[in-house]
PDB file of C-alpha atoms in Angstrom:
ATOM      1  CA  MET A   1      31.601  14.858  62.118  1.00 58.00           C
ATOM      2  CA  ASP A   2      28.080  15.456  60.804  1.00 77.00           C
ATOM      3  CA  LEU A   3      29.516  17.733  58.120  1.00 79.00           C
ATOM      4  CA  ASN A   4      31.811  14.929  56.889  1.00 84.00           C
ATOM      5  CA  LYS A   5      28.874  12.503  56.632  1.00 85.00           C
ATOM      6  CA  LEU A   6      26.803  15.080  54.773  1.00 86.00           C
ATOM      7  CA  SER A   7      29.702  15.754  52.402  1.00 88.00           C
ATOM      8  CA  LEU A   8      30.058  12.013  51.733  1.00 90.00           C
ATOM      9  CA  VAL A   9      26.318  11.694  50.979  1.00 91.00           C
ATOM     10  CA  PHE A  10      26.475  14.586  48.483  1.00 92.00           C
ATOM     11  CA  LYS A  11      29.535  13.072  46.791  1.00 93.00           C
ATOM     12  CA  ILE A  12      27.713   9.757  46.382  1.00 94.00           C
ATOM     13  CA  ILE A  13      24.610  11.520  45.003  1.00 95.00           C
ATOM     14  CA  ILE A  14      26.698  13.497  42.483  1.00 95.00           C
ATOM     15  CA  ILE A  15      28.519  10.332  41.352  1.00 96.00           C
ATOM     16  CA  ALA A  16      25.161   8.529  40.949  1.00 95.00           C
ATOM     17  CA  ILE A  17      23.767  11.410  38.853  1.00 96.00           C
ATOM     18  CA  VAL A  18      26.872  11.372  36.621  1.00 95.00           C
ATOM     19  CA  TYR A  19      26.513   7.593  36.094  1.00 96.00           C
ATOM     20  CA  ILE A  20      22.812   8.001  35.236  1.00 96.00           C
ATOM     21  CA  ILE A  21      23.601  10.725  32.690  1.00 96.00           C
ATOM     22  CA  ILE A  22      26.352   8.605  31.119  1.00 96.00           C
ATOM     23  CA  SER A  23      24.107   5.527  30.922  1.00 95.00           C
ATOM     24  CA  LEU A  24      21.282   7.551  29.308  1.00 95.00           C
ATOM     25  CA  ALA A  25      23.712   9.039  26.774  1.00 94.00           C
ATOM     26  CA  LEU A  26      25.061   5.578  25.916  1.00 93.00           C
ATOM     27  CA  ARG A  27      21.517   4.250  25.524  1.00 92.00           C
ATOM     28  CA  ILE A  28      20.630   7.083  23.124  1.00 90.00           C
ATOM     29  CA  MET A  29      23.799   6.488  21.098  1.00 90.00           C
ATOM     30  CA  TYR A  30      23.097   2.734  20.939  1.00 87.00           C
ATOM     31  CA  LYS A  31      19.534   3.298  19.684  1.00 85.00           C
ATOM     32  CA  ASP A  32      20.803   5.804  17.136  1.00 83.00           C
ATOM     33  CA  ILE A  33      23.349   3.320  15.789  1.00 84.00           C
ATOM     34  CA  LYS A  34      20.862   0.425  15.723  1.00 78.00           C
ATOM     35  CA  GLY A  35      18.156   2.457  13.958  1.00 70.00           C
ATOM     36  CA  GLY A  36      16.027   3.584  16.848  1.00 58.00           C
ATOM     37  CA  ASP A  37      13.241   2.041  18.799  1.00 53.00           C
ATOM     38  CA  LYS A  38      11.270  -0.405  16.631  1.00 56.00           C
ATOM     39  CA  LYS A  39       7.950   0.575  18.225  1.00 55.00           C
ATOM     40  CA  ASN A  40       8.385   4.249  17.397  1.00 52.00           C
ATOM     41  CA  ARG A  41      10.032   3.800  14.014  1.00 49.00           C
ATOM     42  CA  LYS A  42       8.124   5.624  11.279  1.00 52.00           C
ATOM     43  CA  ARG A  43       6.726   3.622   8.433  1.00 53.00           C
ATOM     44  CA  HIS A  44       8.402   4.070   5.097  1.00 53.00           C
ATOM     45  CA  ARG A  45       6.632   6.540   2.839  1.00 51.00           C
ATOM     46  CA  LYS A  46       4.688   5.134  -0.027  1.00 59.00           C
ATOM     47  CA  SER A  47       6.539   5.434  -3.276  1.00 75.00           C
ATOM     48  CA  LEU A  48       3.800   6.548  -5.654  1.00 85.00           C
ATOM     49  CA  GLY A  49       3.848   8.113  -9.076  1.00 91.00           C
ATOM     50  CA  LEU A  50       1.527   9.333 -11.804  1.00 93.00           C
ATOM     51  CA  GLU A  51       1.614   7.477 -15.108  1.00 95.00           C
ATOM     52  CA  ILE A  52       0.298   9.524 -18.009  1.00 95.00           C
ATOM     53  CA  ILE A  53      -2.515   7.557 -19.672  1.00 95.00           C
ATOM     54  CA  ASN A  54      -3.793  10.266 -22.031  1.00 93.00           C
ATOM     55  CA  ALA A  55      -1.645  13.355 -22.600  1.00 90.00           C
ATOM     56  CA  GLY A  56      -4.391  15.248 -24.451  1.00 86.00           C
ATOM     57  CA  ASN A  57      -2.926  18.264 -26.293  1.00 86.00           C
ATOM     58  CA  ASN A  58      -0.001  18.595 -23.877  1.00 87.00           C
ATOM     59  CA  SER A  59       3.249  18.609 -25.821  1.00 85.00           C
ATOM     60  CA  ASN A  60       5.235  18.546 -22.559  1.00 88.00           C
ATOM     61  CA  LEU A  61       3.658  15.232 -21.461  1.00 90.00           C
ATOM     62  CA  ARG A  62       4.280  11.850 -23.046  1.00 92.00           C
ATOM     63  CA  LYS A  63       1.943   8.862 -22.788  1.00 92.00           C
ATOM     64  CA  GLY A  64       3.453   6.241 -20.484  1.00 93.00           C
ATOM     65  CA  ALA A  65       5.786   8.665 -18.707  1.00 93.00           C
ATOM     66  CA  VAL A  66       5.843   8.468 -14.911  1.00 94.00           C
ATOM     67  CA  ILE A  67       5.950  11.505 -12.641  1.00 92.00           C
ATOM     68  CA  PRO A  68       7.068  10.671  -9.073  1.00 91.00           C
ATOM     69  CA  ILE A  69       5.056  12.105  -6.186  1.00 90.00           C
ATOM     70  CA  HIS A  70       7.343  13.655  -3.576  1.00 86.00           C
ATOM     71  CA  GLY A  71       5.927  16.165  -1.131  1.00 86.00           C
ATOM     72  CA  GLU A  72       3.409  18.150  -3.169  1.00 92.00           C
ATOM     73  CA  VAL A  73       2.523  18.101  -6.871  1.00 94.00           C
ATOM     74  CA  ASN A  74       0.396  20.973  -8.203  1.00 95.00           C
ATOM     75  CA  ILE A  75      -1.421  20.513 -11.503  1.00 95.00           C
ATOM     76  CA  GLY A  76      -2.917  23.244 -13.703  1.00 94.00           C
ATOM     77  CA  ARG A  77      -2.483  25.603 -16.664  1.00 94.00           C
ATOM     78  CA  LYS A  78      -0.322  28.256 -14.971  1.00 94.00           C
ATOM     79  CA  SER A  79       3.451  28.009 -15.149  1.00 92.00           C
ATOM     80  CA  GLY A  80       3.773  27.889 -11.338  1.00 92.00           C
ATOM     81  CA  ASN A  81       2.457  24.318 -11.262  1.00 94.00           C
ATOM     82  CA  PHE A  82       4.656  21.231 -11.102  1.00 94.00           C
ATOM     83  CA  ILE A  83       2.637  19.676 -13.943  1.00 94.00           C
ATOM     84  CA  VAL A  84       1.623  22.354 -16.454  1.00 94.00           C
ATOM     85  CA  LEU A  85      -1.329  21.386 -18.660  1.00 93.00           C
ATOM     86  CA  ASP A  86      -2.014  22.949 -22.057  1.00 92.00           C
ATOM     87  CA  ASP A  87      -5.711  22.200 -21.764  1.00 90.00           C
ATOM     88  CA  PRO A  88      -8.628  24.662 -22.048  1.00 91.00           C
ATOM     89  CA  TYR A  89     -10.624  22.554 -19.565  1.00 92.00           C
ATOM     90  CA  ALA A  90      -7.974  22.829 -16.835  1.00 93.00           C
ATOM     91  CA  SER A  91      -7.960  25.737 -14.385  1.00 94.00           C
ATOM     92  CA  GLY A  92      -4.872  27.802 -13.618  1.00 94.00           C
ATOM     93  CA  TYR A  93      -4.385  25.931 -10.343  1.00 95.00           C
ATOM     94  CA  HIS A  94      -6.598  22.906 -10.844  1.00 95.00           C
ATOM     95  CA  ALA A  95      -5.594  20.238  -8.323  1.00 96.00           C
ATOM     96  CA  ARG A  96      -2.829  19.152  -6.022  1.00 95.00           C
ATOM     97  CA  ILE A  97      -1.530  15.821  -4.829  1.00 95.00           C
ATOM     98  CA  PHE A  98       0.368  15.691  -1.566  1.00 93.00           C
ATOM     99  CA  LEU A  99       1.661  13.278   1.048  1.00 90.00           C
ATOM    100  CA  LYS A 100       0.395  13.461   4.632  1.00 87.00           C
ATOM    101  CA  ASN A 101       1.051  10.886   7.353  1.00 84.00           C
ATOM    102  CA  ASN A 102       2.193   8.319   4.785  1.00 80.00           C
ATOM    103  CA  ASP A 103      -1.011   8.799   2.760  1.00 87.00           C
ATOM    104  CA  CYS A 104      -1.293  10.264  -0.725  1.00 92.00           C
ATOM    105  CA  ILE A 105      -4.153  12.760  -1.055  1.00 94.00           C
ATOM    106  CA  LEU A 106      -5.777  14.394  -4.101  1.00 96.00           C
ATOM    107  CA  GLU A 107      -7.396  17.796  -3.604  1.00 96.00           C
ATOM    108  CA  ASP A 108      -9.405  19.728  -6.185  1.00 94.00           C
ATOM    109  CA  LEU A 109      -8.543  23.428  -5.867  1.00 94.00           C
ATOM    110  CA  ASN A 110     -12.071  24.691  -6.678  1.00 92.00           C
ATOM    111  CA  SER A 111     -11.486  24.171 -10.382  1.00 93.00           C
ATOM    112  CA  THR A 112     -14.143  25.241 -12.878  1.00 92.00           C
ATOM    113  CA  ASN A 113     -14.557  21.886 -14.633  1.00 92.00           C
ATOM    114  CA  GLY A 114     -13.663  19.641 -11.708  1.00 93.00           C
ATOM    115  CA  THR A 115     -11.318  16.736 -11.164  1.00 96.00           C
ATOM    116  CA  LEU A 116     -12.416  13.134 -11.618  1.00 95.00           C
ATOM    117  CA  LEU A 117     -11.140  10.252  -9.502  1.00 96.00           C
ATOM    118  CA  ASN A 118     -12.166   6.858 -10.883  1.00 96.00           C
ATOM    119  CA  GLY A 119     -15.011   8.555 -12.784  1.00 94.00           C
ATOM    120  CA  ASN A 120     -16.371  10.466  -9.782  1.00 95.00           C
ATOM    121  CA  ARG A 121     -16.040  14.211  -9.268  1.00 95.00           C
ATOM    122  CA  VAL A 122     -13.720  15.124  -6.383  1.00 94.00           C
ATOM    123  CA  ASN A 123     -15.147  17.397  -3.707  1.00 91.00           C
ATOM    124  CA  GLY A 124     -12.477  18.418  -1.225  1.00 89.00           C
ATOM    125  CA  ARG A 125      -9.807  15.805  -0.536  1.00 93.00           C
ATOM    126  CA  LYS A 126      -9.687  12.130  -1.484  1.00 95.00           C
ATOM    127  CA  TYR A 127      -7.153   9.454  -0.532  1.00 94.00           C
ATOM    128  CA  LEU A 128      -5.313   7.883  -3.455  1.00 93.00           C
ATOM    129  CA  ASN A 129      -4.425   4.234  -3.936  1.00 92.00           C
ATOM    130  CA  SER A 130      -2.370   2.456  -6.542  1.00 91.00           C
ATOM    131  CA  GLY A 131      -4.480   1.924  -9.663  1.00 94.00           C
ATOM    132  CA  ASP A 132      -6.690   5.003  -9.210  1.00 95.00           C
ATOM    133  CA  GLU A 133      -7.361   7.073 -12.343  1.00 96.00           C
ATOM    134  CA  ILE A 134      -7.345  10.878 -12.221  1.00 96.00           C
ATOM    135  CA  VAL A 135      -8.836  12.937 -15.061  1.00 96.00           C
ATOM    136  CA  ILE A 136      -8.227  16.672 -15.409  1.00 94.00           C
ATOM    137  CA  GLY A 137      -9.713  18.126 -18.588  1.00 91.00           C
ATOM    138  CA  ASN A 138      -8.511  15.955 -21.490  1.00 92.00           C
ATOM    139  CA  THR A 139      -5.545  14.605 -19.527  1.00 94.00           C
ATOM    140  CA  SER A 140      -5.674  11.388 -17.520  1.00 95.00           C
ATOM    141  CA  PHE A 141      -3.235   9.887 -15.047  1.00 95.00           C
ATOM    142  CA  LYS A 142      -3.007   6.525 -13.306  1.00 96.00           C
ATOM    143  CA  VAL A 143      -1.620   6.281  -9.780  1.00 95.00           C
ATOM    144  CA  ILE A 144       1.106   3.651  -9.650  1.00 92.00           C
ATOM    145  CA  GLY A 145       3.254   2.383  -6.813  1.00 82.00           C
TER     146      GLY A 145
END
């Protein structure tokens, strides 16, 4: 008789566990369909770009053109860069712009002649905002977005 009661208790526990698993799975599916938990939802990434203000001697850049910033944008004279500058004052790998935690960051890559942000030389990394002006050699960009 004790074995029958114990068997009944285990059956009830197993059924309860199955119901808990099903309810958790349904909850996850519901949140997935509705777009997730609003508290933990990531903010939308900033949509920033670089508008060319002064193209200098760069035949591949056109004044007024906009270059979108997605992930990482490397700027310099070497062909491995995303933006290749034909400028004697630009280093091979001069600067990079990248997104991190929904922020846009400019980093000078130890260039010889430096990178200017709003007229000030960049040392290390600087956060970018819409309207900022970046100067590399004879080429200048405006951050838009």
